[in-house]
Each structure stands twice: as C-alpha cells, then as structure tokens.
PDB file of C-alpha atoms (C1' of nucleotides) in Angstrom:
ATOM      1  CA  MET A  84       0.000   0.000   0.000  1.00  0.00           C
ATOM      2  CA  ALA A  85       0.833   3.657  -0.010  1.00  0.00           C
ATOM      3  CA  ASP A  86       2.998   3.469  -3.078  1.00  0.00           C
ATOM      4  CA  LEU A  87       2.918   5.887  -5.946  1.00  0.00           C
ATOM      5  CA  LEU A  88       0.195   6.636  -8.398  1.00  0.00           C
ATOM      6  CA  ASP A  89       0.654   4.538 -11.507  1.00  0.00           C
ATOM      7  CA  ARG A  90       3.255   6.152 -13.739  1.00  0.00           C
ATOM      8  CA  GLY A  91       1.117   5.929 -16.847  1.00  0.00           C
ATOM      9  CA  THR A  92      -1.779   7.616 -15.134  1.00  0.00           C
ATOM     10  CA  ALA A  93       0.520  10.280 -13.751  1.00  0.00           C
ATOM     11  CA  GLN A  94       1.856  10.886 -17.244  1.00  0.00           C
ATOM     12  CA  GLU A  95      -1.638  11.159 -18.636  1.00  0.00           C
ATOM     13  CA  TYR A  96      -2.691  13.630 -15.973  1.00  0.00           C
ATOM     14  CA  ALA A  97       0.520  15.611 -16.385  1.00  0.00           C
ATOM     15  CA  SER A  98      -0.092  15.915 -20.119  1.00  0.00           C
ATOM     16  CA  TRP A  99      -3.480  17.412 -19.390  1.00  0.00           C
ATOM     17  CA  PHE A 100      -2.082  19.881 -16.931  1.00  0.00           C
ATOM     18  CA  ARG A 101       0.760  20.748 -19.290  1.00  0.00           C
ATOM     19  CA  ALA A 102      -1.769  21.638 -21.968  1.00  0.00           C
ATOM     20  CA  LEU A 103      -3.104  24.276 -19.579  1.00  0.00           C
ATOM     21  CA  ALA A 104       0.303  25.364 -18.308  1.00  0.00           C
ATOM     22  CA  ASP A 105       0.208  28.479 -20.482  1.00  0.00           C
ATOM     23  CA  PRO A 106      -2.005  31.480 -19.667  1.00  0.00           C
ATOM     24  CA  THR A 107      -2.970  31.970 -23.304  1.00  0.00           C
ATOM     25  CA  ARG A 108      -4.220  28.390 -23.549  1.00  0.00           C
ATOM     26  CA  VAL A 109      -6.143  28.833 -20.313  1.00  0.00           C
ATOM     27  CA  GLN A 110      -7.798  31.875 -21.834  1.00  0.00           C
ATOM     28  CA  ILE A 111      -8.585  30.049 -25.066  1.00  0.00           C
ATOM     29  CA  VAL A 112     -10.144  27.060 -23.312  1.00  0.00           C
ATOM     30  CA  GLU A 113     -12.181  29.200 -20.952  1.00  0.00           C
ATOM     31  CA  TYR A 114     -13.284  31.325 -23.895  1.00  0.00           C
ATOM     32  CA  LEU A 115     -14.378  28.332 -25.931  1.00  0.00           C
ATOM     33  CA  ALA A 116     -16.104  26.812 -22.914  1.00  0.00           C
ATOM     34  CA  ARG A 117     -18.044  29.973 -22.189  1.00  0.00           C
ATOM     35  CA  ARG A 118     -19.114  30.585 -25.773  1.00  0.00           C
ATOM     36  CA  ASP A 119     -19.925  26.899 -26.181  1.00  0.00           C
ATOM     37  CA  ARG A 120     -20.227  26.921 -29.949  1.00  0.00           C
ATOM     38  CA  PRO A 121     -17.748  26.317 -32.767  1.00  0.00           C
ATOM     39  CA  LEU A 122     -15.581  29.364 -33.416  1.00  0.00           C
ATOM     40  CA  PRO A 123     -13.280  30.092 -36.356  1.00  0.00           C
ATOM     41  CA  VAL A 124      -9.602  30.659 -35.674  1.00  0.00           C
ATOM     42  CA  ALA A 125      -9.800  34.282 -36.737  1.00  0.00           C
ATOM     43  CA  GLU A 126     -12.088  35.120 -33.854  1.00  0.00           C
ATOM     44  CA  ILE A 127      -9.768  33.476 -31.350  1.00  0.00           C
ATOM     45  CA  VAL A 128      -6.804  35.280 -32.867  1.00  0.00           C
ATOM     46  CA  ALA A 129      -8.623  38.581 -32.464  1.00  0.00           C
ATOM     47  CA  ALA A 130      -9.511  37.757 -28.883  1.00  0.00           C
ATOM     48  CA  VAL A 131      -6.053  36.819 -27.656  1.00  0.00           C
ATOM     49  CA  GLY A 132      -4.137  39.354 -29.733  1.00  0.00           C
ATOM     50  CA  LEU A 133      -1.261  37.110 -30.766  1.00  0.00           C
ATOM     51  CA  ALA A 134       0.014  36.085 -34.183  1.00  0.00           C
ATOM     52  CA  GLN A 135      -2.120  33.661 -36.148  1.00  0.00           C
ATOM     53  CA  SER A 136       0.646  31.091 -36.240  1.00  0.00           C
ATOM     54  CA  THR A 137       1.018  31.263 -32.493  1.00  0.00           C
ATOM     55  CA  VAL A 138      -2.671  30.754 -31.906  1.00  0.00           C
ATOM     56  CA  SER A 139      -2.662  27.879 -34.357  1.00  0.00           C
ATOM     57  CA  GLN A 140       0.105  26.232 -32.349  1.00  0.00           C
ATOM     58  CA  HIS A 141      -1.842  26.644 -29.133  1.00  0.00           C
ATOM     59  CA  LEU A 142      -4.935  25.171 -30.753  1.00  0.00           C
ATOM     60  CA  LYS A 143      -2.875  22.219 -31.921  1.00  0.00           C
ATOM     61  CA  VAL A 144      -1.695  21.565 -28.379  1.00  0.00           C
ATOM     62  CA  LEU A 145      -5.230  21.813 -27.027  1.00  0.00           C
ATOM     63  CA  THR A 146      -6.563  19.577 -29.777  1.00  0.00           C
ATOM     64  CA  GLU A 147      -3.939  16.909 -29.141  1.00  0.00           C
ATOM     65  CA  ALA A 148      -4.831  17.044 -25.461  1.00  0.00           C
ATOM     66  CA  ARG A 149      -8.467  16.525 -26.475  1.00  0.00           C
ATOM     67  CA  PHE A 150      -9.553  19.659 -24.697  1.00  0.00           C
ATOM     68  CA  VAL A 151     -10.781  21.024 -27.973  1.00  0.00           C
ATOM     69  CA  LEU A 152     -12.465  19.590 -31.047  1.00  0.00           C
ATOM     70  CA  VAL A 153     -12.281  20.882 -34.590  1.00  0.00           C
ATOM     71  CA  GLU A 154     -14.621  20.673 -37.530  1.00  0.00           C
ATOM     72  CA  PRO A 155     -14.006  21.951 -41.049  1.00  0.00           C
ATOM     73  CA  VAL A 156     -16.543  24.489 -42.249  1.00  0.00           C
ATOM     74  CA  GLY A 157     -15.985  25.465 -45.847  1.00  0.00           C
ATOM     75  CA  THR A 158     -12.519  26.922 -46.059  1.00  0.00           C
ATOM     76  CA  ALA A 159     -12.384  27.554 -42.333  1.00  0.00           C
ATOM     77  CA  ARG A 160     -12.007  25.345 -39.277  1.00  0.00           C
ATOM     78  CA  HIS A 161     -14.194  25.789 -36.259  1.00  0.00           C
ATOM     79  CA  TYR A 162     -12.975  24.971 -32.781  1.00  0.00           C
ATOM     80  CA  ARG A 163     -15.129  24.133 -29.824  1.00  0.00           C
ATOM     81  CA  ILE A 164     -14.691  22.816 -26.320  1.00  0.00           C
ATOM     82  CA  ASN A 165     -14.835  19.065 -25.794  1.00  0.00           C
ATOM     83  CA  ALA A 166     -17.870  18.522 -23.604  1.00  0.00           C
ATOM     84  CA  ARG A 167     -16.469  15.236 -22.344  1.00  0.00           C
ATOM     85  CA  CYS A 168     -13.420  16.987 -20.995  1.00  0.00           C
ATOM     86  CA  VAL A 169     -15.538  19.575 -19.272  1.00  0.00           C
ATOM     87  CA  ALA A 170     -16.911  16.664 -17.313  1.00  0.00           C
ATOM     88  CA  CYS A 171     -13.828  14.555 -16.711  1.00  0.00           C
ATOM     89  CA  PHE A 172     -10.925  16.965 -16.442  1.00  0.00           C
ATOM     90  CA  PRO A 173     -11.876  18.356 -13.028  1.00  0.00           C
ATOM     91  CA  SER A 174     -11.947  14.775 -11.805  1.00  0.00           C
ATOM     92  CA  ALA A 175      -8.245  14.576 -12.539  1.00  0.00           C
ATOM     93  CA  ALA A 176      -7.740  17.427 -10.123  1.00  0.00           C
ATOM     94  CA  ASP A 177      -9.672  15.456  -7.540  1.00  0.00           C
ATOM     95  CA  VAL A 178      -7.578  12.347  -8.031  1.00  0.00           C
ATOM     96  CA  VAL A 179      -4.336  14.243  -7.683  1.00  0.00           C
ATOM     97  CA  MET A 180      -5.667  15.831  -4.530  1.00  0.00           C
ATOM     98  CA  GLY A 181      -6.273  12.419  -3.059  1.00  0.00           C
ATOM     99  CA  ARG A 182     -10.002  12.253  -3.530  1.00  0.00           C
ATOM    100  CA  PRO A 183     -11.570   9.010  -4.734  1.00  0.00           C
ATOM    101  CA  ALA A 184     -11.501   8.842  -8.509  1.00  0.00           C
ATOM    102  CA  PRO A 185     -14.986   9.815  -9.652  1.00  0.00           C
ATOM    103  CA  ASN A 186     -15.559   6.895 -11.963  1.00  0.00           C
ATOM    104  CA  ARG A 187     -14.752   8.109 -15.461  1.00  0.00           C
ATOM    105  CA  SER A 188     -11.215   7.571 -16.701  1.00  0.00           C
ATOM    106  CA  MET A 189      -9.313  10.362 -18.362  1.00  0.00           C
ATOM    107  CA  GLY A 190      -9.572   8.589 -21.693  1.00  0.00           C
ATOM    108  CA  CYS A 191     -11.796  11.208 -23.229  1.00  0.00           C
ATOM    109  CA  SER A 192     -12.612  10.847 -26.878  1.00  0.00           C
TER     110      SER A 192
ATOM    111  CA  MET B 151     -19.061  40.643 -22.865  1.00  0.00           C
ATOM    112  CA  ALA B 152     -17.687  37.332 -23.968  1.00  0.00           C
ATOM    113  CA  ASP B 153     -14.140  38.583 -23.866  1.00  0.00           C
ATOM    114  CA  LEU B 154     -11.256  36.724 -22.412  1.00  0.00           C
ATOM    115  CA  LEU B 155     -10.633  35.560 -18.893  1.00  0.00           C
ATOM    116  CA  ASP B 156      -8.594  38.143 -17.037  1.00  0.00           C
ATOM    117  CA  ARG B 157      -4.931  37.736 -17.913  1.00  0.00           C
ATOM    118  CA  GLY B 158      -3.779  37.782 -14.324  1.00  0.00           C
ATOM    119  CA  THR B 159      -6.204  35.057 -13.373  1.00  0.00           C
ATOM    120  CA  ALA B 160      -5.209  33.037 -16.410  1.00  0.00           C
ATOM    121  CA  GLN B 161      -1.571  33.385 -15.415  1.00  0.00           C
ATOM    122  CA  GLU B 162      -2.342  32.298 -11.865  1.00  0.00           C
ATOM    123  CA  TYR B 163      -4.245  29.244 -13.053  1.00  0.00           C
ATOM    124  CA  ALA B 164      -1.559  28.407 -15.601  1.00  0.00           C
ATOM    125  CA  SER B 165       1.097  28.493 -12.892  1.00  0.00           C
ATOM    126  CA  TRP B 166      -0.908  25.955 -10.921  1.00  0.00           C
ATOM    127  CA  PHE B 167      -1.285  23.674 -13.886  1.00  0.00           C
ATOM    128  CA  ARG B 168       2.374  24.079 -14.779  1.00  0.00           C
ATOM    129  CA  ALA B 169       3.314  22.885 -11.307  1.00  0.00           C
ATOM    130  CA  LEU B 170       1.510  19.632 -12.126  1.00  0.00           C
ATOM    131  CA  ALA B 171       2.755  19.446 -15.719  1.00  0.00           C
ATOM    132  CA  ASP B 172       5.304  16.793 -14.778  1.00  0.00           C
ATOM    133  CA  PRO B 173       4.353  13.191 -14.003  1.00  0.00           C
ATOM    134  CA  THR B 174       6.789  12.990 -11.117  1.00  0.00           C
ATOM    135  CA  ARG B 175       5.209  16.012  -9.464  1.00  0.00           C
ATOM    136  CA  VAL B 176       1.769  14.536 -10.004  1.00  0.00           C
ATOM    137  CA  GLN B 177       2.939  11.412  -8.258  1.00  0.00           C
ATOM    138  CA  ILE B 178       4.465  13.370  -5.393  1.00  0.00           C
ATOM    139  CA  VAL B 179       1.341  15.448  -4.801  1.00  0.00           C
ATOM    140  CA  GLU B 180      -0.966  12.478  -4.970  1.00  0.00           C
ATOM    141  CA  TYR B 181       1.342  10.577  -2.656  1.00  0.00           C
ATOM    142  CA  LEU B 182       1.423  13.370  -0.100  1.00  0.00           C
ATOM    143  CA  ALA B 183      -2.331  13.834  -0.374  1.00  0.00           C
ATOM    144  CA  ARG B 184      -3.033  10.163   0.217  1.00  0.00           C
ATOM    145  CA  ARG B 185      -0.651   9.802   3.148  1.00  0.00           C
ATOM    146  CA  ASP B 186      -1.876  13.093   4.583  1.00  0.00           C
ATOM    147  CA  ARG B 187       0.891  13.545   7.100  1.00  0.00           C
ATOM    148  CA  PRO B 188       4.276  15.266   7.017  1.00  0.00           C
ATOM    149  CA  LEU B 189       6.897  13.151   5.255  1.00  0.00           C
ATOM    150  CA  PRO B 190      10.676  13.564   5.171  1.00  0.00           C
ATOM    151  CA  VAL B 191      12.356  14.019   1.792  1.00  0.00           C
ATOM    152  CA  ALA B 192      14.134  10.688   2.041  1.00  0.00           C
ATOM    153  CA  GLU B 193      10.864   8.812   1.930  1.00  0.00           C
ATOM    154  CA  ILE B 194       9.721  10.691  -1.157  1.00  0.00           C
ATOM    155  CA  VAL B 195      13.072  10.088  -2.803  1.00  0.00           C
ATOM    156  CA  ALA B 196      12.736   6.383  -2.134  1.00  0.00           C
ATOM    157  CA  ALA B 197       9.212   6.359  -3.524  1.00  0.00           C
ATOM    158  CA  VAL B 198       9.902   8.121  -6.822  1.00  0.00           C
ATOM    159  CA  GLY B 199      13.334   6.607  -7.423  1.00  0.00           C
ATOM    160  CA  LEU B 200      15.066   9.738  -8.692  1.00  0.00           C
ATOM    161  CA  ALA B 201      18.125  11.578  -7.424  1.00  0.00           C
ATOM    162  CA  GLN B 202      17.729  13.483  -4.189  1.00  0.00           C
ATOM    163  CA  SER B 203      18.575  16.770  -5.858  1.00  0.00           C
ATOM    164  CA  THR B 204      15.928  16.189  -8.500  1.00  0.00           C
ATOM    165  CA  VAL B 205      13.261  15.470  -5.917  1.00  0.00           C
ATOM    166  CA  SER B 206      14.312  18.534  -3.975  1.00  0.00           C
ATOM    167  CA  GLN B 207      13.799  20.640  -7.097  1.00  0.00           C
ATOM    168  CA  HIS B 208      10.327  19.192  -7.620  1.00  0.00           C
ATOM    169  CA  LEU B 209       9.449  19.894  -4.008  1.00  0.00           C
ATOM    170  CA  LYS B 210      10.614  23.456  -4.438  1.00  0.00           C
ATOM    171  CA  VAL B 211       8.323  23.905  -7.429  1.00  0.00           C
ATOM    172  CA  LEU B 212       5.396  22.418  -5.549  1.00  0.00           C
ATOM    173  CA  THR B 213       6.125  24.532  -2.483  1.00  0.00           C
ATOM    174  CA  GLU B 214       6.270  27.739  -4.515  1.00  0.00           C
ATOM    175  CA  ALA B 215       2.957  26.797  -6.099  1.00  0.00           C
ATOM    176  CA  ARG B 216       1.582  26.341  -2.577  1.00  0.00           C
ATOM    177  CA  PHE B 217       0.539  22.802  -3.293  1.00  0.00           C
ATOM    178  CA  VAL B 218       2.807  21.631  -0.531  1.00  0.00           C
ATOM    179  CA  LEU B 219       3.841  22.942   2.857  1.00  0.00           C
ATOM    180  CA  VAL B 220       7.085  22.305   4.693  1.00  0.00           C
ATOM    181  CA  GLU B 221       8.005  22.250   8.368  1.00  0.00           C
ATOM    182  CA  PRO B 222      11.458  21.766   9.858  1.00  0.00           C
ATOM    183  CA  VAL B 223      11.735  18.796  12.182  1.00  0.00           C
ATOM    184  CA  GLY B 224      15.113  18.541  13.812  1.00  0.00           C
ATOM    185  CA  THR B 225      17.658  18.198  11.048  1.00  0.00           C
ATOM    186  CA  ALA B 226      15.013  17.127   8.566  1.00  0.00           C
ATOM    187  CA  ARG B 227      12.203  18.881   6.727  1.00  0.00           C
ATOM    188  CA  HIS B 228       8.788  17.349   6.496  1.00  0.00           C
ATOM    189  CA  TYR B 229       6.537  17.969   3.523  1.00  0.00           C
ATOM    190  CA  ARG B 230       2.774  17.694   3.508  1.00  0.00           C
ATOM    191  CA  ILE B 231      -0.102  18.524   1.212  1.00  0.00           C
ATOM    192  CA  ASN B 232      -1.715  21.952   1.567  1.00  0.00           C
ATOM    193  CA  ALA B 233      -5.258  21.216   2.656  1.00  0.00           C
ATOM    194  CA  ARG B 234      -6.458  24.558   1.295  1.00  0.00           C
ATOM    195  CA  CYS B 235      -5.279  23.625  -2.175  1.00  0.00           C
ATOM    196  CA  VAL B 236      -7.013  20.301  -1.969  1.00  0.00           C
ATOM    197  CA  ALA B 237     -10.187  22.314  -1.706  1.00  0.00           C
ATOM    198  CA  CYS B 238      -9.559  25.159  -4.130  1.00  0.00           C
ATOM    199  CA  PHE B 239      -7.440  23.705  -6.908  1.00  0.00           C
ATOM    200  CA  PRO B 240     -10.209  21.612  -8.463  1.00  0.00           C
ATOM    201  CA  SER B 241     -12.260  24.799  -8.609  1.00  0.00           C
ATOM    202  CA  ALA B 242      -9.711  26.195 -11.010  1.00  0.00           C
ATOM    203  CA  ALA B 243     -10.449  23.296 -13.293  1.00  0.00           C
ATOM    204  CA  ASP B 244     -14.122  24.183 -13.086  1.00  0.00           C
ATOM    205  CA  VAL B 245     -13.504  27.813 -13.948  1.00  0.00           C
ATOM    206  CA  VAL B 246     -11.409  26.938 -16.968  1.00  0.00           C
ATOM    207  CA  MET B 247     -14.117  24.571 -18.079  1.00  0.00           C
ATOM    208  CA  GLY B 248     -16.617  27.397 -18.042  1.00  0.00           C
ATOM    209  CA  ARG B 249     -18.347  26.537 -14.792  1.00  0.00           C
ATOM    210  CA  PRO B 250     -19.203  29.326 -12.367  1.00  0.00           C
ATOM    211  CA  ALA B 251     -16.301  30.044 -10.045  1.00  0.00           C
ATOM    212  CA  PRO B 252     -17.101  28.216  -6.814  1.00  0.00           C
ATOM    213  CA  ASN B 253     -16.527  31.146  -4.496  1.00  0.00           C
ATOM    214  CA  ARG B 254     -12.992  30.737  -3.178  1.00  0.00           C
ATOM    215  CA  SER B 255     -10.215  32.500  -5.059  1.00  0.00           C
ATOM    216  CA  MET B 256      -7.030  30.704  -5.940  1.00  0.00           C
ATOM    217  CA  GLY B 257      -5.114  32.794  -3.470  1.00  0.00           C
ATOM    218  CA  CYS B 258      -4.348  29.914  -1.187  1.00  0.00           C
ATOM    219  CA  SER B 259      -2.037  30.559   1.688  1.00  0.00           C
TER     220      SER B 259
ATOM    221  C1'  DA C 142      -6.453  27.477 -64.127  1.00  0.00           C
ATOM    222  C1'  DT C 143      -6.020  31.313 -61.219  1.00  0.00           C
ATOM    223  C1'  DC C 144      -7.134  34.130 -57.505  1.00  0.00           C
ATOM    224  C1'  DG C 145      -8.375  35.114 -52.245  1.00  0.00           C
ATOM    225  C1'  DG C 146      -9.186  33.925 -47.982  1.00  0.00           C
ATOM    226  C1'  DT C 147      -8.235  30.777 -44.153  1.00  0.00           C
ATOM    227  C1'  DA C 148      -5.380  28.195 -41.411  1.00  0.00           C
ATOM    228  C1'  DA C 149      -1.405  24.787 -40.686  1.00  0.00           C
ATOM    229  C1'  DT C 150       3.459  24.187 -40.911  1.00  0.00           C
ATOM    230  C1'  DC C 151       8.419  25.490 -41.072  1.00  0.00           C
ATOM    231  C1'  DG C 152      12.667  27.539 -39.258  1.00  0.00           C
ATOM    232  C1'  DG C 153      14.775  30.158 -35.923  1.00  0.00           C
ATOM    233  C1'  DC C 154      15.176  32.745 -31.655  1.00  0.00           C
ATOM    234  C1'  DG C 155      15.786  33.193 -26.594  1.00  0.00           C
ATOM    235  C1'  DA C 156      13.989  31.185 -22.429  1.00  0.00           C
ATOM    236  C1'  DT C 157      12.706  27.572 -19.482  1.00  0.00           C
ATOM    237  C1'  DC C 158      12.597  22.666 -18.077  1.00  0.00           C
ATOM    238  C1'  DG C 159      14.064  18.209 -16.028  1.00  0.00           C
ATOM    239  C1'  DA C 160      17.715  15.479 -15.022  1.00  0.00           C
ATOM    240  C1'  DC C 161      22.186  14.695 -12.838  1.00  0.00           C
ATOM    241  C1'  DG C 162      26.574  15.012  -9.820  1.00  0.00           C
ATOM    242  C1'  DA C 163      28.957  17.919  -6.852  1.00  0.00           C
ATOM    243  C1'  DT C 164      29.051  21.130  -3.497  1.00  0.00           C
ATOM    244  C1'  DG C 165      27.274  23.825   0.363  1.00  0.00           C
ATOM    245  C1'  DA C 166      24.585  25.016   4.557  1.00  0.00           C
ATOM    246  C1'  DA C 167      22.326  23.806   9.040  1.00  0.00           C
ATOM    247  C1'  DG C 168      21.338  21.052  12.892  1.00  0.00           C
ATOM    248  C1'  DG C 169      22.095  17.004  16.180  1.00  0.00           C
ATOM    249  C1'  DC C 170      25.553  14.100  18.536  1.00  0.00           C
ATOM    250  C1'  DG C 171      29.936  12.180  20.030  1.00  0.00           C
TER     251       DG C 171
ATOM    252  C1'  DC D  87      35.354  20.964  18.661  1.00  0.00           C
ATOM    253  C1'  DG D  88      34.698  17.482  14.600  1.00  0.00           C
ATOM    254  C1'  DC D  89      31.417  14.416  12.269  1.00  0.00           C
ATOM    255  C1'  DC D  90      27.387  12.643  10.386  1.00  0.00           C
ATOM    256  C1'  DT D  91      22.849  13.234   8.652  1.00  0.00           C
ATOM    257  C1'  DT D  92      19.601  15.729   5.951  1.00  0.00           C
ATOM    258  C1'  DC D  93      18.452  18.599   2.525  1.00  0.00           C
ATOM    259  C1'  DA D  94      19.050  22.811  -0.588  1.00  0.00           C
ATOM    260  C1'  DT D  95      21.637  24.975  -4.095  1.00  0.00           C
ATOM    261  C1'  DC D  96      24.876  25.320  -8.022  1.00  0.00           C
ATOM    262  C1'  DG D  97      26.423  24.405 -12.695  1.00  0.00           C
ATOM    263  C1'  DT D  98      25.739  21.927 -16.729  1.00  0.00           C
ATOM    264  C1'  DC D  99      23.569  19.302 -20.269  1.00  0.00           C
ATOM    265  C1'  DG D 100      20.133  18.248 -23.933  1.00  0.00           C
ATOM    266  C1'  DA D 101      15.268  18.878 -24.758  1.00  0.00           C
ATOM    267  C1'  DT D 102      11.228  21.417 -24.979  1.00  0.00           C
ATOM    268  C1'  DC D 103       8.530  25.794 -24.963  1.00  0.00           C
ATOM    269  C1'  DG D 104       6.397  30.132 -26.714  1.00  0.00           C
ATOM    270  C1'  DC D 105       6.724  33.438 -29.886  1.00  0.00           C
ATOM    271  C1'  DC D 106       7.323  35.280 -34.458  1.00  0.00           C
ATOM    272  C1'  DG D 107       7.558  35.988 -39.753  1.00  0.00           C
ATOM    273  C1'  DA D 108       7.424  33.441 -43.847  1.00  0.00           C
ATOM    274  C1'  DT D 109       5.869  29.860 -46.386  1.00  0.00           C
ATOM    275  C1'  DT D 110       2.876  26.253 -47.694  1.00  0.00           C
ATOM    276  C1'  DA D 111      -1.528  23.808 -48.224  1.00  0.00           C
ATOM    277  C1'  DC D 112      -6.325  23.771 -48.779  1.00  0.00           C
ATOM    278  C1'  DC D 113     -10.734  25.127 -50.536  1.00  0.00           C
ATOM    279  C1'  DG D 114     -14.329  28.029 -52.841  1.00  0.00           C
ATOM    280  C1'  DA D 115     -15.270  31.083 -56.338  1.00  0.00           C
ATOM    281  C1'  DT D 116     -14.368  33.520 -60.556  1.00  0.00           C
TER     282       DT D 116
END
DNA sequence: ATCGGTAATCGGCGATCGACGATGAAGGCG
DNA sequence: CGCCTTCATCGTCGATCGCCGATTACCGAT
C-alpha cells in the first residue's frame, strides 16, 4: 500500500495539466467553454491578440490534449470545447488531490 | 461581454497547472495527499526513485505553487499537502471549463 | 487554371525545463 | 570541537517551450 500513483496515469494527468500550463491556452479554453459553440480561428486570434501562427500552435496543443475539437466548415475550421473533458478533467484534479476517482477515466474521446 | 478571462487570473491558473505538468510532481502530490501527514524528503526520494537533488527541485516547485507545505523537524524537513489547495485547486479546473467560479479564489495561503 | 481567404506548418530565436553530480549550509551528537 | 545526517543549491547538459515571420496547403469562387 501507499505506493505511488501509476506512472502511466501520472503521465496522462501531467499531459493534461501541461496543456493548460500556459495562460494563453487557459484563456482560449475558458473562452471556448463559455461561448460553447464552434468558433473560427480568426475570432480566437482577435480575442487573444497574438500572431495567427502562435494561436494555431496553441490550438494544436489543445486539440492533441483533447480539450478542444475541430470541424471543417468550408474553407475555415471551427474549434469548440470538448464537452467530455468539461466533465472529466476536473476529476483529474480530484484524483491528484487524493479524492476518490470519480468513476470516469481520463480517456476522453 | 464574452471577452477573455482576465490575464492575471489566467496566469495564476496556468502556474498551478504548470506545477503539475510533470508526471513525477503529479505522483508526489498524490502521494502526499493520500498519506496526509508530514513526510521527510528521504521517503519521497525512495518512492519516486530519482536523485535526491531532483526530488528537492520538484518539491521546491510544488512549495512555490503552494501545493505543498514544509516544516522543519530537527535536522530534517517534512513535507505535507496543503489542505487549502485540496479544496480550491479543483475549482480552477471548473472555472477553466466554463463553470461558475465556486466562491474561493485561488489565493491559497 | 487562377485568384483570395483561411489556417497549418516550417525555421529560428531566446527562455525555461528536467535530469544529474557535486558542493554547500544547518542542525544534532559524540 | 569534529562528524554525520539531511536537505538545498549550483552548474551543466540536452530537450522542450512560446513566440514570431514566412511559407505552404487547402478550398471556394471567378
């Protein structure tokens, strides 16, 4: 008993936290969560006030972490929050803080 | 309305997430949370299996992020989870995910 | 086929990270 | 006093990060 959290799980959790380890990405995720509808990149670029390439990089990180989903719309690409992650990411915080794991694994689709 | 989360808040949240952006630190925090009593560094070193200097660095990061508290005990230093953070860190996850901020600010002591 | 608008990718920059061994500082004990 | 024990700090290394401008790729429309 009392040994460490499984390394794989720790790595998975850490990758989630790392995706939010940048203030700009925190702003983007919170923005997408609050708007709760697919938004084109241009609008996000305007909101955060950074270069388009920079925002695109951040969106790539968030997409790979499954925080964000993307759908092509004509020539554009619309990003939106991943509703599953809204539900299961805070549970990761609980696990790390020693609370019983609330059921759902972090394997969000 | 519908503009970005305040930059200062985003930076504060990001610094919390960054502190957990490493699997070893996730393991350390979860370990301290589950044991829930002050532990000497040597025990943590034994648990994670890394060099003592490396673990000390991780503990410094976690201490500066206020996830962990330290108290000197004789020649040793005992680390323990910060109970306040156990309560208020998951709320950061909620805020980022667009949920209403559950009261307490992140300014944990 | 070419043009315009949208967004991803590339290459480079300085800064930070995570790991280590070695060294240093502080306290207890003979 | 000297000597462990315990832990923090230093210096270094390669790797990664965050940002940018420039370029490329894609698609719709002319």
